[in-house]
JSON list of C-alpha atoms in Angstrom, two decimals:
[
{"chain": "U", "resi": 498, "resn": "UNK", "atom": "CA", "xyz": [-1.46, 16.77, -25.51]},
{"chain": "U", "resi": 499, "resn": "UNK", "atom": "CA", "xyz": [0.10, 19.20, -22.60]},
{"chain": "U", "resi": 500, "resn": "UNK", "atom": "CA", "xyz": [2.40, 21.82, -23.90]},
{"chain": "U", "resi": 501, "resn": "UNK", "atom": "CA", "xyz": [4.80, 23.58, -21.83]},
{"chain": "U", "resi": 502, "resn": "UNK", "atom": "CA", "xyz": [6.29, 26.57, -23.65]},
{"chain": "U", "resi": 503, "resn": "UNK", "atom": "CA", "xyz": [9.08, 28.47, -21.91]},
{"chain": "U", "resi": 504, "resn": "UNK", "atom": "CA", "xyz": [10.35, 31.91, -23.07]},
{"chain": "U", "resi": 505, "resn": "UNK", "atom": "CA", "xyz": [12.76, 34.80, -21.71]},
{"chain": "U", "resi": 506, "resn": "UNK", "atom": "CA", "xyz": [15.58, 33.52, -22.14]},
{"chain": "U", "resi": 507, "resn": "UNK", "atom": "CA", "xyz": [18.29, 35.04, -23.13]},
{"chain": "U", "resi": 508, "resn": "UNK", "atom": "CA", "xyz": [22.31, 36.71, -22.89]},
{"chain": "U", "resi": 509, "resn": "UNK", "atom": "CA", "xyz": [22.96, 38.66, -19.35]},
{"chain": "U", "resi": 510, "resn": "UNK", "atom": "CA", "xyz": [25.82, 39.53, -17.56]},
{"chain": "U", "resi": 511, "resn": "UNK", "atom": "CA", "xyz": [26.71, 38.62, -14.08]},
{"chain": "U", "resi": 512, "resn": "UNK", "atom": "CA", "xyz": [24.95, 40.21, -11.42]},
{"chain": "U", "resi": 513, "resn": "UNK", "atom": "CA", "xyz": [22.50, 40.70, -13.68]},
{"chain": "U", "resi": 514, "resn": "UNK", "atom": "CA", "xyz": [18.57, 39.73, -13.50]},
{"chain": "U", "resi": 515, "resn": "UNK", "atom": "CA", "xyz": [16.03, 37.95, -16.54]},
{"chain": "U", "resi": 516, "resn": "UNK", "atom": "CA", "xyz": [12.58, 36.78, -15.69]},
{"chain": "U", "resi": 517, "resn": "UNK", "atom": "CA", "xyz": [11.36, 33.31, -17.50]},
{"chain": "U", "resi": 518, "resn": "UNK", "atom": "CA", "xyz": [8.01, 32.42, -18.67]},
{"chain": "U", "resi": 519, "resn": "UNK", "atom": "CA", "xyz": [6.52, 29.30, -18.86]},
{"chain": "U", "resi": 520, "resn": "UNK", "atom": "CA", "xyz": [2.70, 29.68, -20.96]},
{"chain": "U", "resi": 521, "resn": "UNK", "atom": "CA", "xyz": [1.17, 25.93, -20.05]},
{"chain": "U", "resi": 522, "resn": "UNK", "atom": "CA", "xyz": [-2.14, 24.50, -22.09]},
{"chain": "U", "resi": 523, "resn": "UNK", "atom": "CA", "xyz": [-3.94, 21.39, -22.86]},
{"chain": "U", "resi": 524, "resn": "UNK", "atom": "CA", "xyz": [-4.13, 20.69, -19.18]},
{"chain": "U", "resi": 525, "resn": "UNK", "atom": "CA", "xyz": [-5.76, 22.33, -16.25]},
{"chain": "U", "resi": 526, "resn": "UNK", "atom": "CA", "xyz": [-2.84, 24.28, -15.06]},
{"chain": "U", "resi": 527, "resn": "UNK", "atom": "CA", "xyz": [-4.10, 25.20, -11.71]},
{"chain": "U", "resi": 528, "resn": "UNK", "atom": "CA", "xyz": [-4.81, 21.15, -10.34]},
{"chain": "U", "resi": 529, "resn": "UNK", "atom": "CA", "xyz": [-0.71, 21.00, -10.29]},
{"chain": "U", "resi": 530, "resn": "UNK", "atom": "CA", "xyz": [2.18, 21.81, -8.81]},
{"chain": "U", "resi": 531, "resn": "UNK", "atom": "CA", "xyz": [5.33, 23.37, -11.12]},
{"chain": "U", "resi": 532, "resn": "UNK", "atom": "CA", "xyz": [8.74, 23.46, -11.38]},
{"chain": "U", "resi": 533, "resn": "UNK", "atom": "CA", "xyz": [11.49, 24.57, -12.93]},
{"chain": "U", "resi": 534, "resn": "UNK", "atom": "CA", "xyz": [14.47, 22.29, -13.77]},
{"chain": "U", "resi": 535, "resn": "UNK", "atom": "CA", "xyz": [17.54, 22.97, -15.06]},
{"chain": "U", "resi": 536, "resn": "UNK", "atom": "CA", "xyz": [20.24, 21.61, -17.25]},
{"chain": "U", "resi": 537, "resn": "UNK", "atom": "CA", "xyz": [23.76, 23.22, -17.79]},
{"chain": "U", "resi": 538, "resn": "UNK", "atom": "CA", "xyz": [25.60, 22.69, -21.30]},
{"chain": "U", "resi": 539, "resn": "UNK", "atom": "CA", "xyz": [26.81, 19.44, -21.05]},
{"chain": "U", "resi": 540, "resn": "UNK", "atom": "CA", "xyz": [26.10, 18.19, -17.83]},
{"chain": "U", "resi": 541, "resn": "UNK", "atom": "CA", "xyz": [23.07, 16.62, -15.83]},
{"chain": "U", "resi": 542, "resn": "UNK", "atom": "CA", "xyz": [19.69, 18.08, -14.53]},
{"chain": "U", "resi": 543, "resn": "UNK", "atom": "CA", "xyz": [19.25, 19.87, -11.70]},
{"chain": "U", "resi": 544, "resn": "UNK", "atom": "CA", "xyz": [15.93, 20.89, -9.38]},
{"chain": "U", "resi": 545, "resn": "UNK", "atom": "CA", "xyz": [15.76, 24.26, -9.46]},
{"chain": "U", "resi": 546, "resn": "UNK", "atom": "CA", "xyz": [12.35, 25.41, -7.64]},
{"chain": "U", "resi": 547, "resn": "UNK", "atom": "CA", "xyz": [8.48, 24.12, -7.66]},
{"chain": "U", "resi": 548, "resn": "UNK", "atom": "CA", "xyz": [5.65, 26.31, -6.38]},
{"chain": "U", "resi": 549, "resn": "UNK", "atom": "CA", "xyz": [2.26, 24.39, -4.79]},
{"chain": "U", "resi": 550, "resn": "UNK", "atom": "CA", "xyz": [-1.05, 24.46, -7.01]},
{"chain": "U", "resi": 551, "resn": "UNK", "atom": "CA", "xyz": [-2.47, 27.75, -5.79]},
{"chain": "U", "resi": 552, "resn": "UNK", "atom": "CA", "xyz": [1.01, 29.28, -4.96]},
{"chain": "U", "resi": 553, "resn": "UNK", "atom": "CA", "xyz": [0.57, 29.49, -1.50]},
{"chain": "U", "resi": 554, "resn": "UNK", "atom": "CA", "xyz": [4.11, 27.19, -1.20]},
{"chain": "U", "resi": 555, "resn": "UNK", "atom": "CA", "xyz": [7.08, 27.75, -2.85]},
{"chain": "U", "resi": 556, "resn": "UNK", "atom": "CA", "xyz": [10.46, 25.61, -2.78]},
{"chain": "U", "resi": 557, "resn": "UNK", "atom": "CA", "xyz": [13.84, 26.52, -3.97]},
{"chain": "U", "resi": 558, "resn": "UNK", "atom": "CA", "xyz": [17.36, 24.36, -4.41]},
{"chain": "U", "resi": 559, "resn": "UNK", "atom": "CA", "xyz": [19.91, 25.31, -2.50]},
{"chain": "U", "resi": 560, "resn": "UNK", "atom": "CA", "xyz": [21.95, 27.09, -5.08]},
{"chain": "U", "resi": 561, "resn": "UNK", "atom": "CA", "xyz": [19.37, 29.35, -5.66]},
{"chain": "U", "resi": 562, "resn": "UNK", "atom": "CA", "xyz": [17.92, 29.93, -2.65]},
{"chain": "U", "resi": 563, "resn": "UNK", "atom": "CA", "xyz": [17.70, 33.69, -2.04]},
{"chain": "U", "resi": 564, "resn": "UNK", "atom": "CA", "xyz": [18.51, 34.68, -5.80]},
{"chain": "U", "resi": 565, "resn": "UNK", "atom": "CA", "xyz": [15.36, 33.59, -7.89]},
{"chain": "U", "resi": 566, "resn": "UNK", "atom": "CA", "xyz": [11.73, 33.50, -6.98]},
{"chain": "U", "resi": 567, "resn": "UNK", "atom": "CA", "xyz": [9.16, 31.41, -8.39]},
{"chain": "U", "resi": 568, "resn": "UNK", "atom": "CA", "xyz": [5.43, 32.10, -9.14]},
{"chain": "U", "resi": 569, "resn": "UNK", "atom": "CA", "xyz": [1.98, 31.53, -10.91]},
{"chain": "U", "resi": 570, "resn": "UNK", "atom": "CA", "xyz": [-0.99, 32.73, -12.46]},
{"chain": "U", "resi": 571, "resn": "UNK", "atom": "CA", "xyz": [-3.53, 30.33, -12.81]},
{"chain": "U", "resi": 572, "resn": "UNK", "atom": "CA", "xyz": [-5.89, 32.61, -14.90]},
{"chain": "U", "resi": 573, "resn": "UNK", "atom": "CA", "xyz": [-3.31, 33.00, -17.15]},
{"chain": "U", "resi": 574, "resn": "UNK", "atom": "CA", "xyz": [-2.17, 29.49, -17.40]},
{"chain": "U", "resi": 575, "resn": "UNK", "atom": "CA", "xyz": [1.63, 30.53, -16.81]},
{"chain": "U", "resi": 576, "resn": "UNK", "atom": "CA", "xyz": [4.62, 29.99, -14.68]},
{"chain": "U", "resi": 577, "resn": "UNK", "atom": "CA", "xyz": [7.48, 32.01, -13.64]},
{"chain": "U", "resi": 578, "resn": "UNK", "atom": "CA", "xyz": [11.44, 32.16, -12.57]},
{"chain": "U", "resi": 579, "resn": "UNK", "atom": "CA", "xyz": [12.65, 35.70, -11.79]},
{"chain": "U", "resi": 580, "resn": "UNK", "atom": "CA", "xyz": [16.32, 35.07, -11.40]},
{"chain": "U", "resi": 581, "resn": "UNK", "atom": "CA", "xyz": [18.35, 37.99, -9.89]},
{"chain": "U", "resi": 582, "resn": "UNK", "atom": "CA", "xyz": [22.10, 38.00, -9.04]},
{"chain": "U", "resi": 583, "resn": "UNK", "atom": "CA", "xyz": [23.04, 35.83, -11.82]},
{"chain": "U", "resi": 584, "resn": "UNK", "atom": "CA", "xyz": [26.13, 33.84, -12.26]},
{"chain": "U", "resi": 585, "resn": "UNK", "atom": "CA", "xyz": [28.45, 32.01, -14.46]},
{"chain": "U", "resi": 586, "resn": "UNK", "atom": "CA", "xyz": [27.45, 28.87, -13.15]},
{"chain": "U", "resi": 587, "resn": "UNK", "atom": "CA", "xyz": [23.61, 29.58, -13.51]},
{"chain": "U", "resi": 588, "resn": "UNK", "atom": "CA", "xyz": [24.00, 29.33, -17.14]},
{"chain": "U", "resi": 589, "resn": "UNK", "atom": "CA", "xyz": [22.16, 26.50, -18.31]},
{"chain": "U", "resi": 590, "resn": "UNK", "atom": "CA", "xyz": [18.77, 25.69, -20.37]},
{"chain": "U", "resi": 591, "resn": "UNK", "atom": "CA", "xyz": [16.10, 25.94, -17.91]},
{"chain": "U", "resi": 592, "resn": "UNK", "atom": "CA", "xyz": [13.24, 23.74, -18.53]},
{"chain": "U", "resi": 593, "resn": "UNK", "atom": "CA", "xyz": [9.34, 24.44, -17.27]},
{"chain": "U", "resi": 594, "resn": "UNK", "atom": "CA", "xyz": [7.68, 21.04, -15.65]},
{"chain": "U", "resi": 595, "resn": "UNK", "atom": "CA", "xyz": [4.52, 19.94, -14.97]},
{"chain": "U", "resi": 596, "resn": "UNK", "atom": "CA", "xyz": [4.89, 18.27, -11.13]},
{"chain": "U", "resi": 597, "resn": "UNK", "atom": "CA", "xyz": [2.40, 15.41, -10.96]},
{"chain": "U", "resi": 598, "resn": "UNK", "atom": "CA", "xyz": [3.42, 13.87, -7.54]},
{"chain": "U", "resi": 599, "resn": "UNK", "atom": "CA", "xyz": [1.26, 14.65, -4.32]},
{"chain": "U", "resi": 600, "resn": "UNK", "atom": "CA", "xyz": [3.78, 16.77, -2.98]},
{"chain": "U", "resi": 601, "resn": "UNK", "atom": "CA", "xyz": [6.30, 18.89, -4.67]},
{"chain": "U", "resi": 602, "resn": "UNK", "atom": "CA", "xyz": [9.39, 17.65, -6.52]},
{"chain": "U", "resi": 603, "resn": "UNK", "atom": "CA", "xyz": [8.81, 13.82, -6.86]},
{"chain": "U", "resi": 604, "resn": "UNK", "atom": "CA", "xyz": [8.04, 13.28, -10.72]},
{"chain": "U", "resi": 605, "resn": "UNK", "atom": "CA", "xyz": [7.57, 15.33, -13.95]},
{"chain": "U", "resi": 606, "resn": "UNK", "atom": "CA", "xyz": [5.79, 14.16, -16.47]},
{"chain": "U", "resi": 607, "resn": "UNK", "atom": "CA", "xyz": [5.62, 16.62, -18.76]},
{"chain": "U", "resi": 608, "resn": "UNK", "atom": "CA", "xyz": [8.46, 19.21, -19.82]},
{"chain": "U", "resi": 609, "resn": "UNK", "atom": "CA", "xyz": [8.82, 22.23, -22.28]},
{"chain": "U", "resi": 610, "resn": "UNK", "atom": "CA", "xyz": [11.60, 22.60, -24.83]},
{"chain": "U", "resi": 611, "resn": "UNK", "atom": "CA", "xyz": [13.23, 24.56, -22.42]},
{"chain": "U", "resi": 612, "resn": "UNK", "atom": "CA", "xyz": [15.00, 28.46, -22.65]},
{"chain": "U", "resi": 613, "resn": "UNK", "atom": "CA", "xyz": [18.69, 29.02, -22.55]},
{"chain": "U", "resi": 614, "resn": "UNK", "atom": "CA", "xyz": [19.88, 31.26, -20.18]},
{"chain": "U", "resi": 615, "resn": "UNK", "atom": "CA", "xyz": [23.73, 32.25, -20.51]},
{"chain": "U", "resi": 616, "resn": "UNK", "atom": "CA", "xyz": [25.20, 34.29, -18.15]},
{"chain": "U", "resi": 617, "resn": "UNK", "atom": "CA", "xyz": [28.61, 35.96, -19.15]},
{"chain": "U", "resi": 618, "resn": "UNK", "atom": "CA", "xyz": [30.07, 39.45, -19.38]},
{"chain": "M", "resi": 138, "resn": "UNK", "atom": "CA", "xyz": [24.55, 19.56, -2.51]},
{"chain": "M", "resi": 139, "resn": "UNK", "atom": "CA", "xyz": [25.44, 15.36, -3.53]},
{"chain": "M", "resi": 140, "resn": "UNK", "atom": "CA", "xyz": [23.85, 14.18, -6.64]},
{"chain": "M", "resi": 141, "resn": "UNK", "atom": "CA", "xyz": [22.90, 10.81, -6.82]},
{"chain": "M", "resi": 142, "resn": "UNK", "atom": "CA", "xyz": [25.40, 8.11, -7.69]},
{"chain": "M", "resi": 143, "resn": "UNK", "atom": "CA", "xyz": [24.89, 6.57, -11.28]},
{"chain": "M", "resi": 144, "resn": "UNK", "atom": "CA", "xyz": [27.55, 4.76, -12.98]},
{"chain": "M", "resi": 145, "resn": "UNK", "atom": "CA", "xyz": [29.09, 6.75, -16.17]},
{"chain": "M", "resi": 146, "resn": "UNK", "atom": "CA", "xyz": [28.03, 4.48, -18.89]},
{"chain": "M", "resi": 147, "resn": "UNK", "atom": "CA", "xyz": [26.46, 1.22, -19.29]},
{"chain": "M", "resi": 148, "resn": "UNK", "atom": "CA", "xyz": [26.80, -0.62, -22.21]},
{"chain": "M", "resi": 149, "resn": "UNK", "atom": "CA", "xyz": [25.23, -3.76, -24.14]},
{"chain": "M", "resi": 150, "resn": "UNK", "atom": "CA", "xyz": [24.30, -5.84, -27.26]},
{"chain": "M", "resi": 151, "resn": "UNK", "atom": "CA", "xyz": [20.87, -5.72, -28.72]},
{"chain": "M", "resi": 152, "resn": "UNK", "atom": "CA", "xyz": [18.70, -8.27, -27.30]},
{"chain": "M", "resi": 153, "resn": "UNK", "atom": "CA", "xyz": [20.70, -7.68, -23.83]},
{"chain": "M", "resi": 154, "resn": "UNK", "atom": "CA", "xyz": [19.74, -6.74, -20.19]},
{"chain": "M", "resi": 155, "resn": "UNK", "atom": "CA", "xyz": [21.24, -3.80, -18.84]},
{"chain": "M", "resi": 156, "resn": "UNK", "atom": "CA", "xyz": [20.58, -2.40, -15.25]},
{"chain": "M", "resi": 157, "resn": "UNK", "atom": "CA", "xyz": [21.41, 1.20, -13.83]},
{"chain": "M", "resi": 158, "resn": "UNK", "atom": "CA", "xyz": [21.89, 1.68, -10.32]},
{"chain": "M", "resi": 159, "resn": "UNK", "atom": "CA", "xyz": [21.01, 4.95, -8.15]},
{"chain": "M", "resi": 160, "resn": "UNK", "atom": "CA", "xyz": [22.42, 4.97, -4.77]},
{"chain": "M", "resi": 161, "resn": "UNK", "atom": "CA", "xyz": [21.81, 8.00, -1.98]},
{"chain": "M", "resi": 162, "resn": "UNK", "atom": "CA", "xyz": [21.06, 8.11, 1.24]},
{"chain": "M", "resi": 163, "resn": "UNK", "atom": "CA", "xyz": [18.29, 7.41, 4.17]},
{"chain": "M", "resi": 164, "resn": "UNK", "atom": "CA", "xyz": [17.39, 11.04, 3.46]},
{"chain": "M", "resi": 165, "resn": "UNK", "atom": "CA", "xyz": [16.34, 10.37, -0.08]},
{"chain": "M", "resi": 166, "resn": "UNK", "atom": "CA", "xyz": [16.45, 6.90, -1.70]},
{"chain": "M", "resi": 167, "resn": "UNK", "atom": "CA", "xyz": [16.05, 4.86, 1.34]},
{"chain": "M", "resi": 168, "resn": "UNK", "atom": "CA", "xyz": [13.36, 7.27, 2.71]},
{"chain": "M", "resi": 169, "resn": "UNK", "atom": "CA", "xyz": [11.05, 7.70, 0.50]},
{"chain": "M", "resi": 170, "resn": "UNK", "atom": "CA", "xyz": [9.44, 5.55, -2.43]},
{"chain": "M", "resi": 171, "resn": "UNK", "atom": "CA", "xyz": [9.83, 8.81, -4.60]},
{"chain": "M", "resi": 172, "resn": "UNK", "atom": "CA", "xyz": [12.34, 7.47, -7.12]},
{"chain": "M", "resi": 173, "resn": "UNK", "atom": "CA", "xyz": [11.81, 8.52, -10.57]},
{"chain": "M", "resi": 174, "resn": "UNK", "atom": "CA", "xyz": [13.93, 7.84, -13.81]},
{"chain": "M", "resi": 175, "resn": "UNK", "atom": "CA", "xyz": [14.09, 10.20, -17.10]},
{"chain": "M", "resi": 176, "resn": "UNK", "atom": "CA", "xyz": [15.47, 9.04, -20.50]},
{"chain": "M", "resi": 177, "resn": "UNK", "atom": "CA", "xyz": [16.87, 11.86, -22.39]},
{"chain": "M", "resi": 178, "resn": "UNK", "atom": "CA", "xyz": [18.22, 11.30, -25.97]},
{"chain": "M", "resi": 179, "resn": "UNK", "atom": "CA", "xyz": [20.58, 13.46, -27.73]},
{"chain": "M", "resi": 180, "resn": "UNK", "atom": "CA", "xyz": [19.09, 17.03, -28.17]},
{"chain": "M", "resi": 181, "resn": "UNK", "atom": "CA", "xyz": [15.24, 16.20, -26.24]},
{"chain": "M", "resi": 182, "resn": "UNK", "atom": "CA", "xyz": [14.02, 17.06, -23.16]},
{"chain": "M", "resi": 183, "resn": "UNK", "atom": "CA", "xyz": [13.87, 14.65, -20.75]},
{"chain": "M", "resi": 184, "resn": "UNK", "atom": "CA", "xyz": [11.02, 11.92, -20.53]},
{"chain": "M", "resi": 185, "resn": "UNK", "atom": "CA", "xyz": [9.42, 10.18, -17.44]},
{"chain": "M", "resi": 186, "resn": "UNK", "atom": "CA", "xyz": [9.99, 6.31, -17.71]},
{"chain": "M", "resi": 187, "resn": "UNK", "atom": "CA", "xyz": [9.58, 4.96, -14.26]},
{"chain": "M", "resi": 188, "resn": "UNK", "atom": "CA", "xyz": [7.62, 7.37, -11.08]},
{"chain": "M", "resi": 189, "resn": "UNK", "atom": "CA", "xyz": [7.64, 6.22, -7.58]},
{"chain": "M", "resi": 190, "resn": "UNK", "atom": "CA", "xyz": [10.19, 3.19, -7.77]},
{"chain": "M", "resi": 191, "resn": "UNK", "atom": "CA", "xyz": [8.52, 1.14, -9.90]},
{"chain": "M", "resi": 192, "resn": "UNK", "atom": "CA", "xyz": [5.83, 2.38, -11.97]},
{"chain": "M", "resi": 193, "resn": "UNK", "atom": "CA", "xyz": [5.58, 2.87, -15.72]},
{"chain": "M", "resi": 194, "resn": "UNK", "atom": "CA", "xyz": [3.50, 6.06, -17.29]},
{"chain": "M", "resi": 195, "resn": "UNK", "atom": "CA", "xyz": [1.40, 4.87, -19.79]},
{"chain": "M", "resi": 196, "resn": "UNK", "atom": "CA", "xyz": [3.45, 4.78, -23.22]},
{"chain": "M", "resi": 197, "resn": "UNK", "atom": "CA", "xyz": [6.48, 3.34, -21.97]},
{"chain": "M", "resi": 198, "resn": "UNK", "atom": "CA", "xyz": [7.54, -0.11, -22.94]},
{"chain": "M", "resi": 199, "resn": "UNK", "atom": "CA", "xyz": [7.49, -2.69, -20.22]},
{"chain": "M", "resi": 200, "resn": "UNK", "atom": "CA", "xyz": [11.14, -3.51, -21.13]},
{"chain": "M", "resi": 201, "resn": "UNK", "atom": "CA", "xyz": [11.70, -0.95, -18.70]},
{"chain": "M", "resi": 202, "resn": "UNK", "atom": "CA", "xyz": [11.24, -1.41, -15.05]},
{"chain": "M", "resi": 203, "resn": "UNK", "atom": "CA", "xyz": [12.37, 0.10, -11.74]},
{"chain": "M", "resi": 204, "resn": "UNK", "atom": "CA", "xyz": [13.35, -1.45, -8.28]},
{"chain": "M", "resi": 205, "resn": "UNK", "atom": "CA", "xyz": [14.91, -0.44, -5.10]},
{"chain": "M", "resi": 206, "resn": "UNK", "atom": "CA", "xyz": [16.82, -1.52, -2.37]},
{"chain": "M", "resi": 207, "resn": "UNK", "atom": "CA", "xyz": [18.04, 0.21, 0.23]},
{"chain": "M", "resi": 208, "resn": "UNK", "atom": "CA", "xyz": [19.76, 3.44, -0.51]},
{"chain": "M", "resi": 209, "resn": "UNK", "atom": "CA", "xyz": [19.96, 2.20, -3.63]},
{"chain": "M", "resi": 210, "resn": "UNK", "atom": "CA", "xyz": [17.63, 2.06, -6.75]},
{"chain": "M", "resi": 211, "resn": "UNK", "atom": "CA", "xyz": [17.51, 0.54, -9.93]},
{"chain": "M", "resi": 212, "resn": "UNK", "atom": "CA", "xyz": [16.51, 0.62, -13.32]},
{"chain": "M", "resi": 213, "resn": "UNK", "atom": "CA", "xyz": [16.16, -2.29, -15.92]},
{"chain": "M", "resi": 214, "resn": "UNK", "atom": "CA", "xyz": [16.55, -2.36, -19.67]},
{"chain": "M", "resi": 215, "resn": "UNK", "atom": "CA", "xyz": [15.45, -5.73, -20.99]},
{"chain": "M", "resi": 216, "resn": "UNK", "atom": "CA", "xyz": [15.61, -6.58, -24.59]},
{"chain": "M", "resi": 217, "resn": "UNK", "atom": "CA", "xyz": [18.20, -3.69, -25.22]},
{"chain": "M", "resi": 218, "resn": "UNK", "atom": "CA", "xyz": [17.41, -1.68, -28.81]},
{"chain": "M", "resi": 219, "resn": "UNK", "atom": "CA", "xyz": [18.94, 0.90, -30.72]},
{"chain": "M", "resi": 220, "resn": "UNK", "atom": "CA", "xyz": [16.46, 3.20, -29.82]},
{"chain": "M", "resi": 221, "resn": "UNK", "atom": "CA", "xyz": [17.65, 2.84, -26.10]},
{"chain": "M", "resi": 222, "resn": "UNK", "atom": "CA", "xyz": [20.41, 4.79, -26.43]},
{"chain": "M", "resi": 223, "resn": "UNK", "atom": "CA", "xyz": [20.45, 7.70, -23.86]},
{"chain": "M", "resi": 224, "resn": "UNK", "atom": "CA", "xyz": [21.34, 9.71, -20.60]},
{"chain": "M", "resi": 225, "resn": "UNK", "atom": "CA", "xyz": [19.21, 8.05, -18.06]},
{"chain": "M", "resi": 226, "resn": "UNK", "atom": "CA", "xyz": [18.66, 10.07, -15.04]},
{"chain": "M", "resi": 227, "resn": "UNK", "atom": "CA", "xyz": [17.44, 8.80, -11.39]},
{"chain": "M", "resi": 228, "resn": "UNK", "atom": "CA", "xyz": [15.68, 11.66, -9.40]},
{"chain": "M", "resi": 229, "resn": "UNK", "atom": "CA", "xyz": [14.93, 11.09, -5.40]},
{"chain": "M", "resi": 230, "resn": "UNK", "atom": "CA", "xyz": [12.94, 13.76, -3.12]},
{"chain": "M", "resi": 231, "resn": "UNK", "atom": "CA", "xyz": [14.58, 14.52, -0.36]},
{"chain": "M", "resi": 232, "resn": "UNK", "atom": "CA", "xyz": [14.21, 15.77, 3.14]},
{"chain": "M", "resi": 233, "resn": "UNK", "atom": "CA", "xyz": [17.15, 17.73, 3.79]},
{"chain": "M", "resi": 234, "resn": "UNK", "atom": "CA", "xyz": [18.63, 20.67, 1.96]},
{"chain": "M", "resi": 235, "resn": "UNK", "atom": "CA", "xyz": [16.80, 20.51, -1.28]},
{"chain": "M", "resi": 236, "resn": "UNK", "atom": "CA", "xyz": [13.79, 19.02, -1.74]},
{"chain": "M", "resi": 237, "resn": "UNK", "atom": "CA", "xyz": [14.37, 17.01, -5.11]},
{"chain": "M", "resi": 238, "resn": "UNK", "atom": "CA", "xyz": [18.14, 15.64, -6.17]},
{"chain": "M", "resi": 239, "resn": "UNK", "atom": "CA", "xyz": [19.05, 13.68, -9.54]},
{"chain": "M", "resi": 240, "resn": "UNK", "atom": "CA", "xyz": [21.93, 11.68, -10.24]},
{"chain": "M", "resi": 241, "resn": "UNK", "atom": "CA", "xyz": [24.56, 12.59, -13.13]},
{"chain": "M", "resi": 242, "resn": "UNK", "atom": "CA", "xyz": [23.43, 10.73, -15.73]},
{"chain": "M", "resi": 243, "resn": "UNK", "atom": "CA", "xyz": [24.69, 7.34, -16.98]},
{"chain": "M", "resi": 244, "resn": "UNK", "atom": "CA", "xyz": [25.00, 6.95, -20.63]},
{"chain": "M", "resi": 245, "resn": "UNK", "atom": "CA", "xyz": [23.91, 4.28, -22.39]},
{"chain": "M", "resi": 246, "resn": "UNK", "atom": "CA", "xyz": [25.19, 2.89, -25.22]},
{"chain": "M", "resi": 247, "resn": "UNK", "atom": "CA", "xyz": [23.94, 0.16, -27.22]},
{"chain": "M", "resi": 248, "resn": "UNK", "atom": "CA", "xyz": [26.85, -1.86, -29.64]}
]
């Protein structure tokens, strides 16, 4: 079965930067799109960014637009969210998905166990 | 950005239908037959049930079914069981702002 394994998560303070890591297998990693969704304690999911197959596109939500950057690499079966300038309000349990529709951000069928990010000083 | 609107909480007997509605916009719901729906039960990740309006992934009881009118989709639970009980999430894609939106959540809760 696909497994999505996300790790780098972790305690930072604002302003600060972490880099999350997403190792995917049991699938053939590079015939998808990504993304990265996130959930914060309590509350309800929320889109975060999806990169194209071969990485040549990349997407972001609006509230993080500018801040993190997504990427890929396709020999190494991974996927990644630098995050930079973090925030209270980034902190949340972000969650690696495998993006099945024909264009990015329209269904995920598979998702990791996700990584907690918590951003406080 | 505006989520999707879910109701808060849905509730019914075993045996029951329930149904969840998802309203947004000509820019997502009513644009685009990209309407998914997640189940998430307490402490899991979330799980596809319905992709593109009304389709089931393979796995997924057909007591569950998806629909949309509108600006506004839907999502069926027939034969309500225990098991049922969940966050259920709509998703749209969108084509302004960001690309992908989901609604709050509406809890479900089975008596």
């Amino acid at each position: 079965e696909v497994q999505l394994v996300e790790s780098g998560g972790g305690l930072v303070q604002p302003g600060g930067s972490l880099r999350l890591s997403c190792e995917a297998s049991r699938f053939a990693f590079s015939s998808y799109w990504m993304s990265w969704v996130r959930q914060a304690p309590g509350k309800g999911l929320e889109w975060v960014a999806g990169i194209k197959k071969d990485g040549s596109e990349k997407f972001y939500g609006d509230s993080v637009k500018g801040r993190f950057t997504i990427s890929r690499d396709n020999a190494k079966n991974a996927l990644y969210l630098q995050m930079n300038s973090l925030r209270a309000d980034d902190t949340a349990v972000y969650y690696c998905a495998r993006d099945v529709g024909d264009i990015v951000a329209t269904m995920f069928d598979y998702w990791g166990q996700g990584t907690l990010v918590t951003v406080s000083s | 950005q505006s989520a999707l609107t879910q109701p808060a909480s849905v509730s019914g007997s075993p045996g029951q239908s329930i149904t969840i509605s998802c309203t947004g916009t000509s820019s997502d719901v009513g644009g685009y037959d990209y309407v998914s729906w997640y189940q998430q039960r307490p402490g899991k990740t979330p799980r596809l049930i319905i992709y593109a309006v009304t389709n089931r992934p393979s796995g997924v009881s057909d007591r569950f079914s998806g629909s949309k009118s509108g600006d506004t989709a839907s999502l069926t639970i027939s034969g309500l069981q225990a098991e049922d009980e969940a966050d259920y999430y709509c998703s749209s894609y969108r084509s302004t702002a960001s690309l992908n939106v989901f609604g709050a959540g509406t809890k479900v809760t089975v008596l």
